[in-house]
Short mmCIF file of C-alpha atoms in Angstrom, two decimals:
data_model
loop_
_atom_site.label_atom_id
_atom_site.label_comp_id
_atom_site.label_asym_id
_atom_site.label_seq_id
_atom_site.Cartn_x
_atom_site.Cartn_y
_atom_site.Cartn_z
CA UNK V 1345 -101.08 -25.00 81.31
CA UNK V 1346 -101.36 -28.68 82.16
CA UNK V 1347 -104.95 -29.82 82.74
CA UNK V 1348 -105.59 -31.79 85.90
CA UNK V 1349 -107.25 -35.20 85.60
CA UNK V 1350 -108.90 -34.91 88.99
CA UNK V 1351 -106.35 -37.12 90.69
CA UNK V 1352 -103.62 -34.52 90.96
CA UNK V 1353 -101.72 -35.91 87.98
CA UNK V 1354 -101.20 -33.54 85.04
CA UNK V 1355 -101.57 -34.55 81.42
CA UNK V 1356 -98.72 -33.51 79.12
CA UNK V 1357 -99.16 -33.18 75.35
CA UNK V 1358 -96.47 -33.12 72.70
CA UNK V 1359 -98.24 -31.02 70.08
CA UNK V 1360 -97.19 -30.50 66.43
CA UNK V 1361 -97.24 -26.85 65.33
CA UNK V 1362 -99.45 -27.30 62.27
CA UNK V 1363 -102.96 -28.76 62.48
CA UNK V 1364 -103.33 -28.93 66.25
CA UNK V 1365 -103.23 -25.17 66.59
CA UNK V 1366 -106.80 -25.36 65.29
CA UNK V 1367 -107.89 -27.66 68.10
CA UNK V 1368 -108.74 -26.88 71.69
CA UNK V 1369 -106.47 -29.01 73.83
CA UNK V 1370 -107.55 -30.34 77.17
CA UNK V 1371 -109.80 -33.24 76.22
CA UNK V 1372 -108.27 -36.46 77.47
CA UNK V 1373 -110.57 -38.86 75.71
CA UNK V 1374 -108.97 -41.68 73.78
CA UNK V 1375 -110.63 -40.41 70.62
CA UNK V 1376 -108.97 -37.01 71.08
CA UNK V 1377 -105.67 -38.78 71.60
CA UNK V 1378 -106.13 -40.42 68.20
CA UNK V 1379 -106.89 -37.04 66.64
CA UNK V 1380 -103.74 -35.54 68.11
CA UNK V 1381 -101.68 -38.51 67.02
CA UNK V 1382 -102.73 -38.23 63.40
CA UNK V 1383 -102.76 -34.48 62.91
CA UNK V 1384 -99.01 -34.10 62.37
CA UNK V 1385 -96.63 -36.00 60.15
CA UNK V 1386 -95.68 -39.27 61.83
CA UNK V 1387 -96.62 -40.33 65.31
CA UNK V 1388 -97.16 -37.83 68.11
CA UNK V 1389 -96.98 -39.04 71.71
CA UNK V 1390 -99.43 -38.11 74.41
CA UNK V 1391 -98.59 -38.94 78.01
CA UNK V 1392 -101.11 -39.08 80.84
CA UNK V 1393 -103.32 -41.32 82.96
CA UNK V 1394 -106.18 -41.40 80.44
CA UNK V 1395 -104.17 -41.49 77.23
CA UNK V 1396 -101.01 -43.47 77.64
CA UNK V 1397 -100.90 -45.02 74.16
CA UNK V 1398 -99.03 -43.52 71.19
CA UNK V 1399 -101.20 -44.03 68.12
CA UNK V 1400 -99.69 -44.55 64.69
CA UNK V 1401 -102.08 -43.78 61.86
CA UNK V 1402 -100.00 -45.65 59.30
CA UNK V 1403 -100.31 -48.79 61.41
CA UNK V 1404 -104.11 -48.53 61.26
CA UNK V 1405 -104.03 -48.52 57.47
CA UNK V 1406 -101.54 -51.36 57.27
CA UNK V 1407 -103.54 -53.32 59.80
CA UNK V 1408 -106.71 -52.99 57.73
CA UNK V 1409 -108.52 -50.78 60.27
CA UNK V 1410 -109.59 -48.34 57.57
CA UNK V 1411 -112.76 -47.10 59.28
CA UNK V 1412 -110.78 -46.02 62.32
CA UNK V 1413 -108.09 -44.39 60.18
CA UNK V 1414 -110.59 -42.47 58.05
CA UNK V 1415 -112.38 -41.35 61.21
CA UNK V 1416 -109.18 -39.74 62.45
CA UNK V 1417 -108.59 -38.01 59.11
CA UNK V 1418 -112.16 -36.68 59.18
CA UNK V 1419 -111.63 -35.29 62.69
CA UNK V 1420 -108.56 -33.45 61.42
CA UNK V 1421 -110.44 -32.15 58.38
CA UNK V 1422 -113.23 -30.79 60.54
CA UNK V 1423 -110.72 -29.04 62.80
CA UNK V 1424 -109.35 -27.18 59.77
CA UNK V 1425 -112.71 -26.71 58.04
CA UNK V 1426 -115.29 -25.75 60.69
CA UNK V 1427 -117.68 -24.73 57.89
CA UNK V 1428 -118.07 -28.41 56.98
CA UNK V 1429 -120.06 -31.04 58.85
CA UNK V 1430 -119.26 -34.63 59.71
CA UNK V 1431 -122.31 -35.73 57.72
CA UNK V 1432 -121.10 -33.89 54.62
CA UNK V 1433 -117.72 -35.55 54.71
CA UNK V 1434 -119.09 -39.04 55.34
CA UNK V 1435 -122.06 -38.94 52.95
CA UNK V 1436 -120.30 -40.54 49.97
CA UNK V 1437 -117.66 -42.51 51.85
CA UNK V 1438 -117.84 -46.25 51.21
CA UNK V 1439 -116.10 -49.36 52.49
CA UNK V 1440 -115.90 -52.84 51.01
CA UNK V 1441 -116.90 -56.06 52.73
CA UNK V 1442 -113.26 -56.53 53.69
CA UNK V 1443 -113.33 -53.24 55.64
CA UNK V 1444 -111.03 -51.43 53.21
CA UNK V 1445 -111.86 -47.93 52.01
CA UNK V 1446 -113.53 -48.37 48.63
CA UNK V 1447 -114.17 -44.79 47.47
CA UNK V 1448 -114.62 -41.27 48.82
CA UNK V 1449 -116.51 -38.48 47.09
CA UNK V 1450 -115.85 -35.07 48.66
CA UNK V 1451 -117.14 -33.01 45.75
CA UNK V 1452 -118.45 -29.53 46.54
CA UNK V 1453 -118.39 -29.80 50.34
CA UNK V 1454 -116.64 -26.46 50.92
CA UNK V 1455 -113.14 -27.68 51.82
CA UNK V 1456 -110.51 -24.93 51.98
CA UNK V 1457 -107.55 -27.01 53.20
CA UNK V 1458 -106.53 -30.57 53.99
CA UNK V 1459 -104.58 -31.87 57.02
CA UNK V 1460 -101.23 -33.61 56.76
CA UNK V 1461 -102.93 -36.82 57.85
CA UNK V 1462 -104.81 -36.80 54.52
CA UNK V 1463 -101.71 -38.17 52.83
CA UNK V 1464 -102.02 -41.47 54.70
CA UNK V 1465 -105.22 -42.42 52.85
CA UNK V 1466 -105.34 -45.77 51.06
CA UNK V 1467 -108.32 -46.00 48.71
CA UNK V 1468 -109.14 -48.86 46.37
CA UNK V 1469 -111.43 -46.80 44.14
CA UNK V 1470 -111.77 -43.10 43.27
CA UNK V 1471 -111.08 -40.03 45.42
CA UNK V 1472 -113.16 -37.04 44.27
CA UNK V 1473 -112.20 -33.57 45.57
CA UNK V 1474 -113.72 -31.58 42.71
CA UNK V 1475 -115.42 -28.20 43.15
CA UNK V 1476 -114.01 -27.16 46.53
CA UNK V 1477 -111.98 -24.07 47.48
CA UNK V 1478 -108.60 -25.70 47.96
CA UNK V 1479 -105.69 -23.32 47.33
CA UNK V 1480 -102.94 -25.76 48.26
CA UNK V 1481 -102.36 -29.39 49.15
CA UNK V 1482 -100.52 -30.74 52.19
CA UNK V 1483 -96.93 -31.85 51.69
CA UNK V 1484 -98.05 -35.38 52.56
CA UNK V 1485 -100.32 -35.52 49.48
CA UNK V 1486 -97.72 -37.44 47.50
CA UNK V 1487 -98.01 -40.33 49.95
CA UNK V 1488 -101.61 -40.99 48.87
CA UNK V 1489 -102.27 -44.40 47.36
CA UNK V 1490 -105.40 -44.43 45.18
CA UNK V 1491 -105.94 -47.33 42.80
CA UNK V 1492 -108.53 -45.59 40.63
CA UNK V 1493 -108.60 -41.81 40.07
CA UNK V 1494 -107.87 -38.62 41.99
CA UNK V 1495 -109.87 -35.60 40.83
CA UNK V 1496 -109.14 -32.04 41.96
CA UNK V 1497 -110.88 -30.16 39.15
CA UNK V 1498 -112.42 -26.72 39.72
CA UNK V 1499 -110.56 -25.82 42.87
CA UNK V 1500 -108.25 -22.81 43.34
CA UNK V 1501 -104.90 -24.58 43.52
CA UNK V 1502 -102.02 -22.17 42.89
CA UNK V 1503 -99.19 -24.64 43.42
CA UNK V 1504 -98.49 -28.31 44.10
CA UNK V 1505 -96.28 -29.77 46.84
CA UNK V 1506 -92.88 -31.22 45.98
CA UNK V 1507 -94.19 -34.60 47.10
CA UNK V 1508 -96.56 -34.72 44.09
CA UNK V 1509 -93.86 -36.65 42.24
CA UNK V 1510 -94.33 -39.56 44.66
CA UNK V 1511 -98.07 -39.79 44.03
CA UNK V 1512 -99.34 -43.11 42.69
CA UNK V 1513 -102.66 -42.95 40.85
CA UNK V 1514 -104.18 -45.89 39.04
CA UNK V 1515 -106.50 -44.44 36.38
CA UNK V 1516 -106.62 -40.61 36.24
CA UNK V 1517 -105.28 -37.46 37.88
CA UNK V 1518 -107.49 -34.47 37.14
CA UNK V 1519 -106.15 -30.96 37.87
CA UNK V 1520 -108.37 -29.22 35.33
CA UNK V 1521 -109.56 -25.65 35.94
CA UNK V 1522 -107.30 -24.49 38.75
CA UNK V 1523 -104.90 -21.55 39.15
CA UNK V 1524 -101.62 -23.41 38.64
CA UNK V 1525 -98.94 -21.14 37.16
CA UNK V 1526 -96.03 -23.57 37.58
CA UNK V 1527 -95.30 -27.21 38.37
CA UNK V 1528 -92.60 -28.43 40.77
CA UNK V 1529 -89.52 -30.11 39.31
CA UNK V 1530 -90.61 -33.33 41.02
CA UNK V 1531 -93.67 -33.44 38.73
CA UNK V 1532 -91.66 -35.44 36.22
CA UNK V 1533 -91.52 -38.35 38.65
CA UNK V 1534 -95.30 -38.67 38.65
CA UNK V 1535 -96.80 -41.98 37.52
CA UNK V 1536 -100.39 -42.05 36.31
CA UNK V 1537 -101.82 -45.29 34.99
CA UNK V 1538 -104.34 -43.52 32.74
CA UNK V 1539 -105.09 -39.88 31.94
CA UNK V 1540 -103.44 -36.71 33.25
CA UNK V 1541 -105.61 -33.59 33.05
CA UNK V 1542 -103.99 -30.12 33.27
CA UNK V 1543 -106.12 -27.88 31.00
CA UNK V 1544 -107.51 -24.48 31.98
CA UNK V 1545 -104.70 -23.44 34.28
CA UNK V 1546 -102.12 -20.63 34.07
CA UNK V 1547 -99.04 -22.63 33.14
CA UNK V 1548 -96.54 -20.53 31.21
CA UNK V 1549 -93.84 -23.19 31.11
CA UNK V 1550 -93.18 -26.78 32.13
CA UNK V 1551 -90.38 -28.13 34.35
CA UNK V 1552 -87.38 -29.78 32.70
CA UNK V 1553 -88.42 -33.06 34.27
CA UNK V 1554 -91.75 -33.02 32.41
CA UNK V 1555 -90.35 -35.28 29.71
CA UNK V 1556 -89.87 -38.03 32.28
CA UNK V 1557 -93.60 -38.26 33.00
CA UNK V 1558 -95.16 -41.67 32.65
CA UNK V 1559 -98.80 -41.40 31.65
CA UNK V 1560 -100.64 -44.54 30.61
CA UNK V 1561 -103.17 -42.84 28.32
CA UNK V 1562 -103.77 -39.19 27.39
CA UNK V 1563 -102.19 -35.93 28.55
CA UNK V 1564 -104.28 -32.75 28.30
CA UNK V 1565 -102.71 -29.26 28.50
CA UNK V 1566 -105.17 -27.11 26.53
CA UNK V 1567 -105.92 -23.51 27.52
CA UNK V 1568 -102.64 -22.75 29.26
CA UNK V 1569 -100.46 -19.78 28.18
CA UNK V 1570 -97.49 -22.05 27.42
CA UNK V 1571 -94.60 -20.40 25.58
#
């Protein structure tokens, strides 16, 4: 059904099939338009009297409007994780004087999944996702750009997206203590400026591309049933 704006003109939404199925459509606020725009991969158009602008989340990052961009990502996260609160997700989120996202600690906040919009994040410092209940990562995860470290230790990850090979991490990628039993072939394209942590998983073998890995410091693989 097409909601009426009160002036007899319907509002039409072009809705992606993934994250927006968790949202209740009908709100025509500009903020909701931004949420809808960012939930899918790329730009989603919304047409109507109260929301006639197509928002592009990537443009917000490139334009330096990091607070607005992170706000949209948080809205998407809350839609997929109703057990979390806005305060929990924002508690250890920091921005520099230049308005850029400086760091984000999301440790032990109860996350079970991440939206596709999460892959648009641009963070100058660390991104901490340790001690949640994540079983998978969105395909967009490889588009993340984090200049310091990305930590995903002590989750329940069973696999990694093919896009992981495109991930750029400055200092450390920590996948310690998950449920990983294989790595995608694209893993060999990964570039980590410092340490790569993969101990305490269920890896029985490594992809052929593993020898192409570029790790700036140490690689840890202890406590895996590698043969």
